Amino acid sequence: MSRWWLVGVVPLLLFGCSQREQPDSAKFRVALVTPGSIADAAWNSGAYAGLMMIKDSLGAEVSHVEARTPGEQEEQLRTYAAQGYPIVFGHGFEFQDAAERVARQFPQTVFVITSGQRVAGNVVPLIFRLSEATYLAGMVAGSLTRTNKIGYVGGMELPPVKLAYEAWAAGARAVNPNVQSRETYLNNFDDAVAGREAALAMIQLGVDMLHHNADAAGLGLFQAAKERPGVYLFGANADQSSLAPDRVIGSAVIDLPRAFLLVAREVQEGRFVPRVESFGLESGVIQWVINPALDTLVPAALRDRVRATADSIVAGTLVPVDRATGQMAEPAKP
């Protein structure tokens, strides 16, 4: 998935409930559970890069596991907590409820849920307002489309994924009231074949600008665009220009390593205070980046307009996404 640029923790006690195993050493340990493959070049790969940055920057002992089903996700969160990990990242909105159930048994562990919903004791959310960047991407798509038809493919219709679509469509409408936007959801984040087929179906209907928040399934869109001249893409969660340098105009990016390191360092230093941590354009964690190989496709006047809109979002004078709730705050005009 799916989007959009901490600390006296619950004390990290050396004693606790009888279900918790004592760690073999005092070395700072960090765990990550992802819902999909870290080879997706997007959401999950960014999280794994964050884990590696924590390892390199903090000298931490790290562990990662992939857990696709709700049952597996809860089991892995519980396993890491029982092993004495002081911080466990559950990478996605879907981990919130499982983390709350496990956290009650392991109050010494901080459970960080990316795209989470709420603070619940030692469960804390990181909200990425990726929708601020997808709004800017939508402005570019709405300006450059020749057919006035843009499309979006989501993995599952989770709130952050749906919000990314709404921001993308709103940005396009802000510059082009004649634009028509289409959306579809695959009900999974792994099936690149389904992603390709969904993209080709939209292209058949005249869509010439595509965006996604579908993780590994989103890779299918890049294949579809390569097969159809005149179709362009916008990457999600990471700078995906390298996947199709002649087709990706730009990407809505989450600097996951930067956000992960901020949280982990504060936990390690005992400065972490549980709270909602929300990252937007102002933080630098959320970014809109243009593919330098295709920057000539984006006229200078459009780049200036997008830059001015980004400045207005940072200043709070234009609010496409509510900073407190993470929800769309239309109407918004640049």
mmCIF file of C-alpha atoms in Angstrom:
data_model
loop_
_atom_site.group_PDB
_atom_site.id
_atom_site.type_symbol
_atom_site.label_atom_id
_atom_site.label_comp_id
_atom_site.label_asym_id
_atom_site.label_seq_id
_atom_site.Cartn_x
_atom_site.Cartn_y
_atom_site.Cartn_z
ATOM 1 C CA MET A 1 0.000 0.000 0.000
ATOM 2 C CA SER A 2 -1.155 2.839 -0.571
ATOM 3 C CA ARG A 3 -0.622 7.724 -0.025
ATOM 4 C CA TRP A 4 1.232 10.483 1.621
ATOM 5 C CA TRP A 5 5.991 14.234 4.020
ATOM 6 C CA LEU A 6 8.499 10.390 19.227
ATOM 7 C CA VAL A 7 9.208 9.949 23.066
ATOM 8 C CA GLY A 8 9.818 8.117 28.277
ATOM 9 C CA VAL A 9 8.220 5.531 26.226
ATOM 10 C CA VAL A 10 6.000 3.256 27.903
ATOM 11 C CA PRO A 11 9.104 2.342 29.954
ATOM 12 C CA LEU A 12 11.237 -0.333 28.407
ATOM 13 C CA LEU A 13 11.306 -2.519 31.493
ATOM 14 C CA LEU A 14 13.837 -5.262 31.985
ATOM 15 C CA PHE A 15 11.219 -7.271 33.797
ATOM 16 C CA GLY A 16 7.640 -7.951 32.871
ATOM 17 C CA CYS A 17 4.970 -10.480 32.250
ATOM 18 C CA SER A 18 5.876 -14.123 32.472
ATOM 19 C CA GLN A 19 5.135 -14.655 28.777
ATOM 20 C CA ARG A 20 8.077 -12.531 27.705
ATOM 21 C CA GLU A 21 11.373 -14.255 26.932
ATOM 22 C CA GLN A 22 14.515 -12.581 28.151
ATOM 23 C CA PRO A 23 16.743 -11.381 25.294
ATOM 24 C CA ASP A 24 20.175 -12.940 24.933
ATOM 25 C CA SER A 25 21.902 -9.569 25.093
ATOM 26 C CA ALA A 26 21.266 -5.936 25.844
ATOM 27 C CA LYS A 27 21.702 -4.962 22.189
ATOM 28 C CA PHE A 28 18.930 -2.753 20.827
ATOM 29 C CA ARG A 29 16.636 -4.918 18.710
ATOM 30 C CA VAL A 30 14.084 -3.873 16.109
ATOM 31 C CA ALA A 31 11.613 -6.059 14.209
ATOM 32 C CA LEU A 32 9.545 -5.473 11.090
ATOM 33 C CA VAL A 33 6.495 -7.383 9.859
ATOM 34 C CA THR A 34 5.391 -6.625 6.297
ATOM 35 C CA PRO A 35 2.161 -7.768 4.612
ATOM 36 C CA GLY A 36 3.896 -8.492 1.313
ATOM 37 C CA SER A 37 7.158 -8.943 -0.514
ATOM 38 C CA ILE A 38 10.043 -6.550 0.093
ATOM 39 C CA ALA A 39 10.810 -6.902 -3.631
ATOM 40 C CA ASP A 40 7.837 -4.698 -4.599
ATOM 41 C CA ALA A 41 9.999 -1.603 -5.255
ATOM 42 C CA ALA A 42 7.476 0.428 -3.282
ATOM 43 C CA TRP A 43 5.734 0.159 0.105
ATOM 44 C CA ASN A 44 7.348 -2.946 1.557
ATOM 45 C CA SER A 45 10.789 -2.441 0.066
ATOM 46 C CA GLY A 46 10.820 1.041 1.585
ATOM 47 C CA ALA A 47 10.067 -0.395 5.008
ATOM 48 C CA TYR A 48 12.879 -2.913 4.680
ATOM 49 C CA ALA A 49 15.242 -0.114 3.644
ATOM 50 C CA GLY A 50 14.178 1.655 6.835
ATOM 51 C CA LEU A 51 15.013 -1.429 8.878
ATOM 52 C CA MET A 52 18.462 -1.580 7.287
ATOM 53 C CA MET A 53 19.010 2.110 8.015
ATOM 54 C CA ILE A 54 18.168 1.464 11.667
ATOM 55 C CA LYS A 55 20.686 -1.372 11.692
ATOM 56 C CA ASP A 56 23.431 0.745 10.131
ATOM 57 C CA SER A 57 22.742 3.993 11.992
ATOM 58 C CA LEU A 58 21.909 2.676 15.460
ATOM 59 C CA GLY A 59 23.895 -0.548 15.511
ATOM 60 C CA ALA A 60 20.668 -2.440 16.080
ATOM 61 C CA GLU A 61 20.011 -6.128 15.732
ATOM 62 C CA VAL A 62 17.131 -6.388 13.276
ATOM 63 C CA SER A 63 14.700 -9.014 12.063
ATOM 64 C CA HIS A 64 12.074 -9.102 9.324
ATOM 65 C CA VAL A 65 9.280 -11.489 8.452
ATOM 66 C CA GLU A 66 6.511 -11.423 5.861
ATOM 67 C CA ALA A 67 2.994 -12.180 7.113
ATOM 68 C CA ARG A 68 0.122 -12.007 4.661
ATOM 69 C CA THR A 69 -2.980 -13.098 6.572
ATOM 70 C CA PRO A 70 -4.462 -11.435 9.674
ATOM 71 C CA GLY A 71 -3.735 -14.547 11.716
ATOM 72 C CA GLU A 72 -0.108 -14.677 10.617
ATOM 73 C CA GLN A 73 0.316 -10.972 11.284
ATOM 74 C CA GLU A 74 -0.945 -11.238 14.856
ATOM 75 C CA GLU A 75 1.191 -14.322 15.471
ATOM 76 C CA GLN A 76 4.365 -12.616 14.269
ATOM 77 C CA LEU A 77 3.742 -9.493 16.344
ATOM 78 C CA ARG A 78 3.260 -11.700 19.394
ATOM 79 C CA THR A 79 6.384 -13.753 18.633
ATOM 80 C CA TYR A 80 8.627 -10.702 18.413
ATOM 81 C CA ALA A 81 7.178 -9.216 21.602
ATOM 82 C CA ALA A 82 7.679 -12.514 23.448
ATOM 83 C CA GLN A 83 11.295 -12.513 22.305
ATOM 84 C CA GLY A 84 11.829 -9.186 24.028
ATOM 85 C CA TYR A 85 12.015 -6.772 21.096
ATOM 86 C CA PRO A 86 11.495 -3.232 22.453
ATOM 87 C CA ILE A 87 10.057 -1.992 19.148
ATOM 88 C CA VAL A 88 8.121 -3.811 16.434
ATOM 89 C CA PHE A 89 6.929 -2.191 13.205
ATOM 90 C CA GLY A 90 3.668 -3.535 11.754
ATOM 91 C CA HIS A 91 3.812 -2.178 8.246
ATOM 92 C CA GLY A 92 0.305 -1.207 7.265
ATOM 93 C CA PHE A 93 -3.157 -0.089 8.296
ATOM 94 C CA GLU A 94 -4.208 -3.738 8.557
ATOM 95 C CA PHE A 95 -1.957 -4.341 11.598
ATOM 96 C CA GLN A 96 -3.795 -1.926 13.922
ATOM 97 C CA ASP A 97 -6.316 -4.290 15.525
ATOM 98 C CA ALA A 98 -3.871 -7.185 15.845
ATOM 99 C CA ALA A 99 -1.304 -4.931 17.492
ATOM 100 C CA GLU A 100 -3.832 -3.707 20.038
ATOM 101 C CA ARG A 101 -4.698 -7.267 21.015
ATOM 102 C CA VAL A 102 -1.054 -8.292 21.383
ATOM 103 C CA ALA A 103 0.060 -5.073 23.073
ATOM 104 C CA ARG A 104 -2.097 -5.683 26.123
ATOM 105 C CA GLN A 105 0.021 -8.762 26.883
ATOM 106 C CA PHE A 106 3.361 -7.060 26.221
ATOM 107 C CA PRO A 107 3.319 -3.508 27.612
ATOM 108 C CA GLN A 108 7.122 -3.227 27.383
ATOM 109 C CA THR A 109 7.110 -3.408 23.579
ATOM 110 C CA VAL A 110 6.284 -0.388 21.418
ATOM 111 C CA PHE A 111 4.216 -1.410 18.395
ATOM 112 C CA VAL A 112 4.518 1.117 15.569
ATOM 113 C CA ILE A 113 1.772 0.820 12.942
ATOM 114 C CA THR A 114 2.413 2.588 9.665
ATOM 115 C CA SER A 115 -0.752 4.217 8.309
ATOM 116 C CA GLY A 116 -2.333 3.351 11.661
ATOM 117 C CA GLN A 117 -5.457 4.927 13.079
ATOM 118 C CA ARG A 118 -4.969 5.708 16.746
ATOM 119 C CA VAL A 119 -2.822 5.564 19.859
ATOM 120 C CA ALA A 120 -3.774 2.667 22.116
ATOM 121 C CA GLY A 121 -1.377 2.407 25.039
ATOM 122 C CA ASN A 122 1.893 1.143 23.579
ATOM 123 C CA VAL A 123 0.484 1.000 20.033
ATOM 124 C CA VAL A 124 1.299 4.129 18.054
ATOM 125 C CA PRO A 125 0.502 5.121 14.462
ATOM 126 C CA LEU A 126 2.688 6.735 11.852
ATOM 127 C CA ILE A 127 0.409 8.593 9.465
ATOM 128 C CA PHE A 128 1.903 9.373 6.071
ATOM 129 C CA ARG A 129 -0.022 12.098 4.268
ATOM 130 C CA LEU A 130 1.058 10.720 0.908
ATOM 131 C CA SER A 131 -2.151 12.193 -0.443
ATOM 132 C CA GLU A 132 -0.492 15.628 -0.352
ATOM 133 C CA ALA A 133 2.024 14.377 -2.914
ATOM 134 C CA THR A 134 -0.575 12.482 -4.936
ATOM 135 C CA TYR A 135 -2.595 15.701 -5.120
ATOM 136 C CA LEU A 136 0.416 17.324 -6.804
ATOM 137 C CA ALA A 137 0.819 14.300 -9.076
ATOM 138 C CA GLY A 138 -2.837 14.648 -10.019
ATOM 139 C CA MET A 139 -2.264 18.270 -10.985
ATOM 140 C CA VAL A 140 0.455 17.175 -13.389
ATOM 141 C CA ALA A 141 -1.655 14.344 -14.798
ATOM 142 C CA GLY A 142 -4.681 16.596 -15.232
ATOM 143 C CA SER A 143 -2.572 19.124 -17.098
ATOM 144 C CA LEU A 144 -0.771 16.660 -19.387
ATOM 145 C CA THR A 145 -3.556 14.224 -20.299
ATOM 146 C CA ARG A 146 -4.530 14.373 -23.949
ATOM 147 C CA THR A 147 -7.686 12.308 -23.537
ATOM 148 C CA ASN A 148 -8.966 13.927 -20.328
ATOM 149 C CA LYS A 149 -9.041 10.437 -18.803
ATOM 150 C CA ILE A 150 -6.862 9.353 -15.891
ATOM 151 C CA GLY A 151 -6.837 6.064 -13.990
ATOM 152 C CA TYR A 152 -5.839 4.639 -10.631
ATOM 153 C CA VAL A 153 -5.259 1.039 -9.551
ATOM 154 C CA GLY A 154 -5.329 0.209 -5.849
ATOM 155 C CA GLY A 155 -4.362 -3.039 -4.193
ATOM 156 C CA MET A 156 -7.164 -3.211 -1.643
ATOM 157 C CA GLU A 157 -9.709 -0.518 -0.848
ATOM 158 C CA LEU A 158 -8.150 0.355 2.504
ATOM 159 C CA PRO A 159 -8.595 3.937 3.762
ATOM 160 C CA PRO A 160 -5.032 5.124 2.913
ATOM 161 C CA VAL A 161 -5.264 3.589 -0.565
ATOM 162 C CA LYS A 162 -8.672 5.129 -1.235
ATOM 163 C CA LEU A 163 -7.453 8.480 0.067
ATOM 164 C CA ALA A 164 -4.554 8.419 -2.388
ATOM 165 C CA TYR A 165 -7.031 8.034 -5.230
ATOM 166 C CA GLU A 166 -9.248 10.847 -3.968
ATOM 167 C CA ALA A 167 -6.288 13.208 -3.732
ATOM 168 C CA TRP A 168 -5.031 12.212 -7.188
ATOM 169 C CA ALA A 169 -8.452 12.885 -8.716
ATOM 170 C CA ALA A 170 -8.895 16.145 -6.782
ATOM 171 C CA GLY A 171 -5.531 17.452 -7.955
ATOM 172 C CA ALA A 172 -6.423 16.680 -11.558
ATOM 173 C CA ARG A 173 -9.824 18.392 -11.261
ATOM 174 C CA ALA A 174 -8.216 21.455 -9.725
ATOM 175 C CA VAL A 175 -6.396 22.182 -12.986
ATOM 176 C CA ASN A 176 -8.715 20.499 -15.475
ATOM 177 C CA PRO A 177 -12.450 20.460 -14.702
ATOM 178 C CA ASN A 178 -13.053 18.282 -17.772
ATOM 179 C CA VAL A 179 -10.951 15.388 -16.552
ATOM 180 C CA GLN A 180 -12.604 12.018 -15.941
ATOM 181 C CA SER A 181 -11.026 9.757 -13.343
ATOM 182 C CA ARG A 182 -11.407 6.004 -12.996
ATOM 183 C CA GLU A 183 -10.457 3.744 -10.108
ATOM 184 C CA THR A 184 -10.282 0.005 -9.592
ATOM 185 C CA TYR A 185 -9.114 -2.246 -6.754
ATOM 186 C CA LEU A 186 -7.518 -5.670 -7.140
ATOM 187 C CA ASN A 187 -8.297 -7.079 -3.675
ATOM 188 C CA ASN A 188 -4.621 -7.953 -3.273
ATOM 189 C CA PHE A 189 -1.209 -6.308 -3.346
ATOM 190 C CA ASP A 190 0.738 -9.134 -4.991
ATOM 191 C CA ASP A 191 -0.752 -10.022 -8.368
ATOM 192 C CA ALA A 192 1.206 -8.111 -11.009
ATOM 193 C CA VAL A 193 -0.716 -9.912 -13.764
ATOM 194 C CA ALA A 194 -3.979 -8.535 -12.381
ATOM 195 C CA GLY A 195 -2.391 -5.096 -12.154
ATOM 196 C CA ARG A 196 -1.367 -5.254 -15.808
ATOM 197 C CA GLU A 197 -4.829 -6.405 -16.881
ATOM 198 C CA ALA A 198 -6.531 -3.635 -14.901
ATOM 199 C CA ALA A 199 -4.257 -1.044 -16.476
ATOM 200 C CA LEU A 200 -4.815 -2.385 -19.998
ATOM 201 C CA ALA A 201 -8.587 -2.273 -19.451
ATOM 202 C CA MET A 202 -8.353 1.390 -18.482
ATOM 203 C CA ILE A 203 -6.080 2.168 -21.426
ATOM 204 C CA GLN A 204 -8.647 0.543 -23.720
ATOM 205 C CA LEU A 205 -11.183 3.065 -22.387
ATOM 206 C CA GLY A 206 -8.908 5.978 -23.255
ATOM 207 C CA VAL A 207 -6.948 6.497 -20.039
ATOM 208 C CA ASP A 208 -3.497 7.897 -20.806
ATOM 209 C CA MET A 209 -2.290 8.795 -17.282
ATOM 210 C CA LEU A 210 -2.038 6.029 -14.666
ATOM 211 C CA HIS A 211 -1.290 6.029 -10.964
ATOM 212 C CA HIS A 212 -1.375 3.217 -8.413
ATOM 213 C CA ASN A 213 -1.024 2.224 -4.799
ATOM 214 C CA ALA A 214 -0.768 -1.521 -5.235
ATOM 215 C CA ASP A 215 2.712 -2.558 -4.062
ATOM 216 C CA ALA A 216 3.964 -5.583 -6.045
ATOM 217 C CA ALA A 217 0.715 -5.725 -8.032
ATOM 218 C CA GLY A 218 1.480 -2.209 -9.206
ATOM 219 C CA LEU A 219 4.460 -3.515 -11.151
ATOM 220 C CA GLY A 220 1.957 -4.764 -13.712
ATOM 221 C CA LEU A 221 1.047 -1.188 -14.586
ATOM 222 C CA PHE A 222 4.587 -0.486 -15.702
ATOM 223 C CA GLN A 223 4.466 -3.465 -18.037
ATOM 224 C CA ALA A 224 1.123 -2.322 -19.457
ATOM 225 C CA ALA A 225 2.392 1.191 -20.102
ATOM 226 C CA LYS A 226 5.433 -0.160 -21.935
ATOM 227 C CA GLU A 227 3.067 -2.012 -24.259
ATOM 228 C CA ARG A 228 0.958 1.030 -25.149
ATOM 229 C CA PRO A 229 2.500 4.150 -26.727
ATOM 230 C CA GLY A 230 1.369 7.477 -25.322
ATOM 231 C CA VAL A 231 0.542 6.160 -21.851
ATOM 232 C CA TYR A 232 2.374 7.588 -18.839
ATOM 233 C CA LEU A 233 2.677 6.561 -15.204
ATOM 234 C CA PHE A 234 3.081 8.087 -11.777
ATOM 235 C CA GLY A 235 4.949 6.046 -9.165
ATOM 236 C CA ALA A 236 3.805 5.490 -5.595
ATOM 237 C CA ASN A 237 5.490 5.195 -2.188
ATOM 238 C CA ALA A 238 8.987 5.250 -3.708
ATOM 239 C CA ASP A 239 10.675 6.961 -6.636
ATOM 240 C CA GLN A 240 9.767 4.428 -9.312
ATOM 241 C CA SER A 241 11.269 6.256 -12.282
ATOM 242 C CA SER A 242 13.847 3.527 -12.827
ATOM 243 C CA LEU A 243 11.121 0.931 -13.480
ATOM 244 C CA ALA A 244 10.170 2.648 -16.745
ATOM 245 C CA PRO A 245 12.383 5.711 -17.287
ATOM 246 C CA ASP A 246 10.614 6.687 -20.508
ATOM 247 C CA ARG A 247 7.104 6.335 -19.054
ATOM 248 C CA VAL A 248 7.193 7.508 -15.414
ATOM 249 C CA ILE A 249 6.641 11.264 -15.205
ATOM 250 C CA GLY A 250 7.110 11.426 -11.436
ATOM 251 C CA SER A 251 6.393 9.727 -8.138
ATOM 252 C CA ALA A 252 4.619 10.415 -4.855
ATOM 253 C CA VAL A 253 7.271 9.309 -2.383
ATOM 254 C CA ILE A 254 7.386 8.301 1.280
ATOM 255 C CA ASP A 255 10.890 8.433 2.738
ATOM 256 C CA LEU A 256 10.175 5.455 4.984
ATOM 257 C CA PRO A 257 13.784 5.020 6.147
ATOM 258 C CA ARG A 258 13.841 8.572 7.475
ATOM 259 C CA ALA A 259 10.585 8.117 9.397
ATOM 260 C CA PHE A 260 11.564 4.710 10.777
ATOM 261 C CA LEU A 261 14.920 5.977 11.983
ATOM 262 C CA LEU A 262 13.332 8.934 13.782
ATOM 263 C CA VAL A 263 11.077 6.651 15.791
ATOM 264 C CA ALA A 264 13.642 3.950 16.499
ATOM 265 C CA ARG A 265 16.254 6.433 17.699
ATOM 266 C CA GLU A 266 13.841 7.967 20.190
ATOM 267 C CA VAL A 267 12.862 4.541 21.521
ATOM 268 C CA GLN A 268 16.520 3.568 21.856
ATOM 269 C CA GLU A 269 17.302 6.772 23.745
ATOM 270 C CA GLY A 270 14.251 6.469 25.999
ATOM 271 C CA ARG A 271 12.711 9.672 24.655
ATOM 272 C CA PHE A 272 9.694 8.179 22.922
ATOM 273 C CA VAL A 273 6.258 9.424 24.000
ATOM 274 C CA PRO A 274 3.317 7.556 22.432
ATOM 275 C CA ARG A 275 1.364 9.863 20.124
ATOM 276 C CA VAL A 276 0.050 10.132 16.608
ATOM 277 C CA GLU A 277 2.958 11.099 14.378
ATOM 278 C CA SER A 278 1.816 12.586 11.083
ATOM 279 C CA PHE A 279 4.208 13.271 8.198
ATOM 280 C CA GLY A 280 3.359 15.537 5.278
ATOM 281 C CA LEU A 281 5.213 17.632 2.735
ATOM 282 C CA GLU A 282 6.513 19.911 5.484
ATOM 283 C CA SER A 283 8.470 17.050 7.068
ATOM 284 C CA GLY A 284 10.425 16.039 3.992
ATOM 285 C CA VAL A 285 9.241 12.474 4.559
ATOM 286 C CA ILE A 286 6.547 13.010 1.908
ATOM 287 C CA GLN A 287 7.789 14.257 -1.456
ATOM 288 C CA TRP A 288 6.707 14.781 -5.037
ATOM 289 C CA VAL A 289 9.619 14.072 -7.378
ATOM 290 C CA ILE A 290 9.816 14.457 -11.147
ATOM 291 C CA ASN A 291 11.671 11.918 -13.254
ATOM 292 C CA PRO A 292 14.643 13.900 -14.622
ATOM 293 C CA ALA A 293 14.564 11.840 -17.811
ATOM 294 C CA LEU A 294 11.097 13.222 -18.622
ATOM 295 C CA ASP A 295 11.233 16.645 -16.997
ATOM 296 C CA THR A 296 10.885 18.315 -20.402
ATOM 297 C CA LEU A 297 7.339 16.930 -20.580
ATOM 298 C CA VAL A 298 6.388 19.150 -17.644
ATOM 299 C CA PRO A 299 6.318 22.799 -18.769
ATOM 300 C CA ALA A 300 8.047 25.351 -16.573
ATOM 301 C CA ALA A 301 4.745 27.108 -15.858
ATOM 302 C CA LEU A 302 3.219 23.855 -14.609
ATOM 303 C CA ARG A 303 6.245 23.088 -12.450
ATOM 304 C CA ASP A 304 5.969 26.558 -10.933
ATOM 305 C CA ARG A 305 2.270 26.066 -10.258
ATOM 306 C CA VAL A 306 2.864 22.704 -8.599
ATOM 307 C CA ARG A 307 5.687 24.158 -6.518
ATOM 308 C CA ALA A 308 3.475 27.048 -5.403
ATOM 309 C CA THR A 309 0.728 24.586 -4.480
ATOM 310 C CA ALA A 310 3.190 22.537 -2.436
ATOM 311 C CA ASP A 311 4.259 25.705 -0.621
ATOM 312 C CA SER A 312 0.612 26.509 0.120
ATOM 313 C CA ILE A 313 0.024 23.012 1.506
ATOM 314 C CA VAL A 314 3.060 23.336 3.769
ATOM 315 C CA ALA A 315 1.910 26.787 4.921
ATOM 316 C CA GLY A 316 -1.580 25.481 5.619
ATOM 317 C CA THR A 317 -3.290 27.925 3.277
ATOM 318 C CA LEU A 318 -4.364 25.081 1.008
ATOM 319 C CA VAL A 319 -5.527 21.933 2.762
ATOM 320 C CA PRO A 320 -6.286 19.049 0.408
ATOM 321 C CA VAL A 321 -5.812 16.659 3.334
ATOM 322 C CA ASP A 322 -6.714 17.375 6.960
ATOM 323 C CA ARG A 323 -3.540 17.071 9.049
ATOM 324 C CA ALA A 324 -5.336 15.798 12.124
ATOM 325 C CA THR A 325 -7.542 13.157 10.527
ATOM 326 C CA GLY A 326 -5.688 12.395 7.310
ATOM 327 C CA GLN A 327 -8.968 12.737 5.387
ATOM 328 C CA MET A 328 -9.661 14.751 2.257
ATOM 329 C CA ALA A 329 -10.657 18.346 2.863
ATOM 330 C CA GLU A 330 -12.145 19.333 -0.464
ATOM 331 C CA PRO A 331 -12.804 21.638 -2.122
ATOM 332 C CA ALA A 332 -9.226 22.709 -2.639
ATOM 333 C CA LYS A 333 -8.008 24.875 -5.488
ATOM 334 C CA PRO A 334 -4.383 25.828 -6.169
#
